[in-house]
Short mmCIF file of C-alpha atoms in Angstrom, two decimals:
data_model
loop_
_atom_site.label_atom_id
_atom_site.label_comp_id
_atom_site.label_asym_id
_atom_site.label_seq_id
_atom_site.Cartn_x
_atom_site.Cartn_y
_atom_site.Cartn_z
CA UNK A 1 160.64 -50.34 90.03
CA UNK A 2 161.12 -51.20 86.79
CA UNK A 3 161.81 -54.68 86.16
CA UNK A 4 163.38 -56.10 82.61
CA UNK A 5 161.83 -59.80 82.51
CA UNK A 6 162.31 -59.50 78.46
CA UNK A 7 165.37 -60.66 76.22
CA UNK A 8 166.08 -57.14 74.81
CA UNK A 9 167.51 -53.58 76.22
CA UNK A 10 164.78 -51.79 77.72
CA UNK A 11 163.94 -48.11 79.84
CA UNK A 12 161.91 -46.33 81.01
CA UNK A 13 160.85 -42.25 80.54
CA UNK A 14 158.30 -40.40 82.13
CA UNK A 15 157.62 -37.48 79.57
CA UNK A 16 155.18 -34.31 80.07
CA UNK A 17 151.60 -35.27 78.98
CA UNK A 18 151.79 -35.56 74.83
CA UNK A 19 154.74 -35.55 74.52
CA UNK A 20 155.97 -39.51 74.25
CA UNK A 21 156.24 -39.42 70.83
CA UNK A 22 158.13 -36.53 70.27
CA UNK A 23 160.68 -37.76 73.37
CA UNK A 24 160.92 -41.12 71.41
CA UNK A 25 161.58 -39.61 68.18
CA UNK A 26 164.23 -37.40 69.47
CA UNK A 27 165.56 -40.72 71.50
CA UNK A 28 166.14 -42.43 67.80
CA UNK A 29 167.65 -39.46 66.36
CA UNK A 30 170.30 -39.83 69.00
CA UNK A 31 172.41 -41.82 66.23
CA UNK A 32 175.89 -43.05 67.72
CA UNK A 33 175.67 -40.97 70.47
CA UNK A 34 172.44 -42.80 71.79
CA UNK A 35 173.86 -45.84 73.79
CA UNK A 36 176.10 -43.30 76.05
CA UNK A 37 173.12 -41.72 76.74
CA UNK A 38 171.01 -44.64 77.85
CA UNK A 39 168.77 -43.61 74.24
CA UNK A 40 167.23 -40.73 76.38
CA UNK A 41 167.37 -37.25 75.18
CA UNK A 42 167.98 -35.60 78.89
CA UNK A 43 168.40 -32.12 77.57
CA UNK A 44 164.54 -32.23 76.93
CA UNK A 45 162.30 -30.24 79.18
CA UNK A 46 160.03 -33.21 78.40
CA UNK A 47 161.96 -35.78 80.07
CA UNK A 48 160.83 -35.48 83.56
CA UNK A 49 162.46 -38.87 84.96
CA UNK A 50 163.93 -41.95 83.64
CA UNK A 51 165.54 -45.32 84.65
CA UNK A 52 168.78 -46.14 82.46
CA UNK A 53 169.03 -49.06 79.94
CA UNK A 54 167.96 -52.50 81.57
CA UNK A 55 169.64 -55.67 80.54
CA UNK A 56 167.54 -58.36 80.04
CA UNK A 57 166.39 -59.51 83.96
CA UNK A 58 167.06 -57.01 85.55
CA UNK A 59 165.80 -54.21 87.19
CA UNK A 60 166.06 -50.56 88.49
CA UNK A 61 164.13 -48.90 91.31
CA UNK A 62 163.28 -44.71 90.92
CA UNK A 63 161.86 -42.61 93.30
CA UNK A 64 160.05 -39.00 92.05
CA UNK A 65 157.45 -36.68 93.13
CA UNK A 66 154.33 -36.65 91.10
CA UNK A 67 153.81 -33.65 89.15
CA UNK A 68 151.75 -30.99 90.91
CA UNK A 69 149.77 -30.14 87.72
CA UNK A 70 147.20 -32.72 87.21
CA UNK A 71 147.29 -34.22 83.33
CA UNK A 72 148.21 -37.34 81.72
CA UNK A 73 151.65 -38.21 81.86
CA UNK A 74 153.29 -40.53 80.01
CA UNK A 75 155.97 -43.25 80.30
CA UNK A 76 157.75 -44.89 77.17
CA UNK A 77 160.79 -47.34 76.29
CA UNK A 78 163.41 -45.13 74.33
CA UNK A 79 165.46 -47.94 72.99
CA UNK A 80 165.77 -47.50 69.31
CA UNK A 81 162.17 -48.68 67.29
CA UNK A 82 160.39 -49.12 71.04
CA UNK A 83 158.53 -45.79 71.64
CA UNK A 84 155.70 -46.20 69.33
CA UNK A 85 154.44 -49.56 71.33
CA UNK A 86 156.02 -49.44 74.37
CA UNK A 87 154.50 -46.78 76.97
CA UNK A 88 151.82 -46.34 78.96
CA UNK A 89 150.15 -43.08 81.13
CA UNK A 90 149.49 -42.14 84.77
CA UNK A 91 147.10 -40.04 85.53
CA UNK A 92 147.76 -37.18 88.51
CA UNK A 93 144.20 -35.74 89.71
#
């Protein structure tokens, strides 16, 4: 569950391991079509799940199989100048 408790858009995106940045960077070249698309570049192979955009308090719940192939996966917030601070990894063993 992802819950919004800040003041500002937010989402979430679980990417392939090392490949946040390049997901975010394709997020903010997304340009006018971005907000239709919830700022997540779903034609990626590197997207592997996401929430859509979260208004401020609120909150979406996902459900997804973990990966089979252990690595580091990654999650990040796509919204426009958020994916180089925003994210975080899981780890499947």
């Amino acid at each position: 569950t992802m819950n919004n408790n800040d003041d500002m858009l937010h989402n979430l995106v679980i990417t392939l391991p090392g490949k946040a940045d390049e997901v975010g960077e394709a997020a903010q070249s997304l340009g006018l079509d971005g907000e239709a698309m919830g700022y997540v570049p779903k034609q990626m192979e590197a997207v592997l799940y996401h929430t859509d955009i979260l208004q401020p308090e609120a909150s979406e719940t996902i459900f997804f199989r973990a990966p089979d192939k252990p690595g580091r996966y990654q999650f990040v917030c796509t919204f426009p100048g958020h994916y180089m601070v925003m994210r975080g990894a899981f780890i499947v063993k």
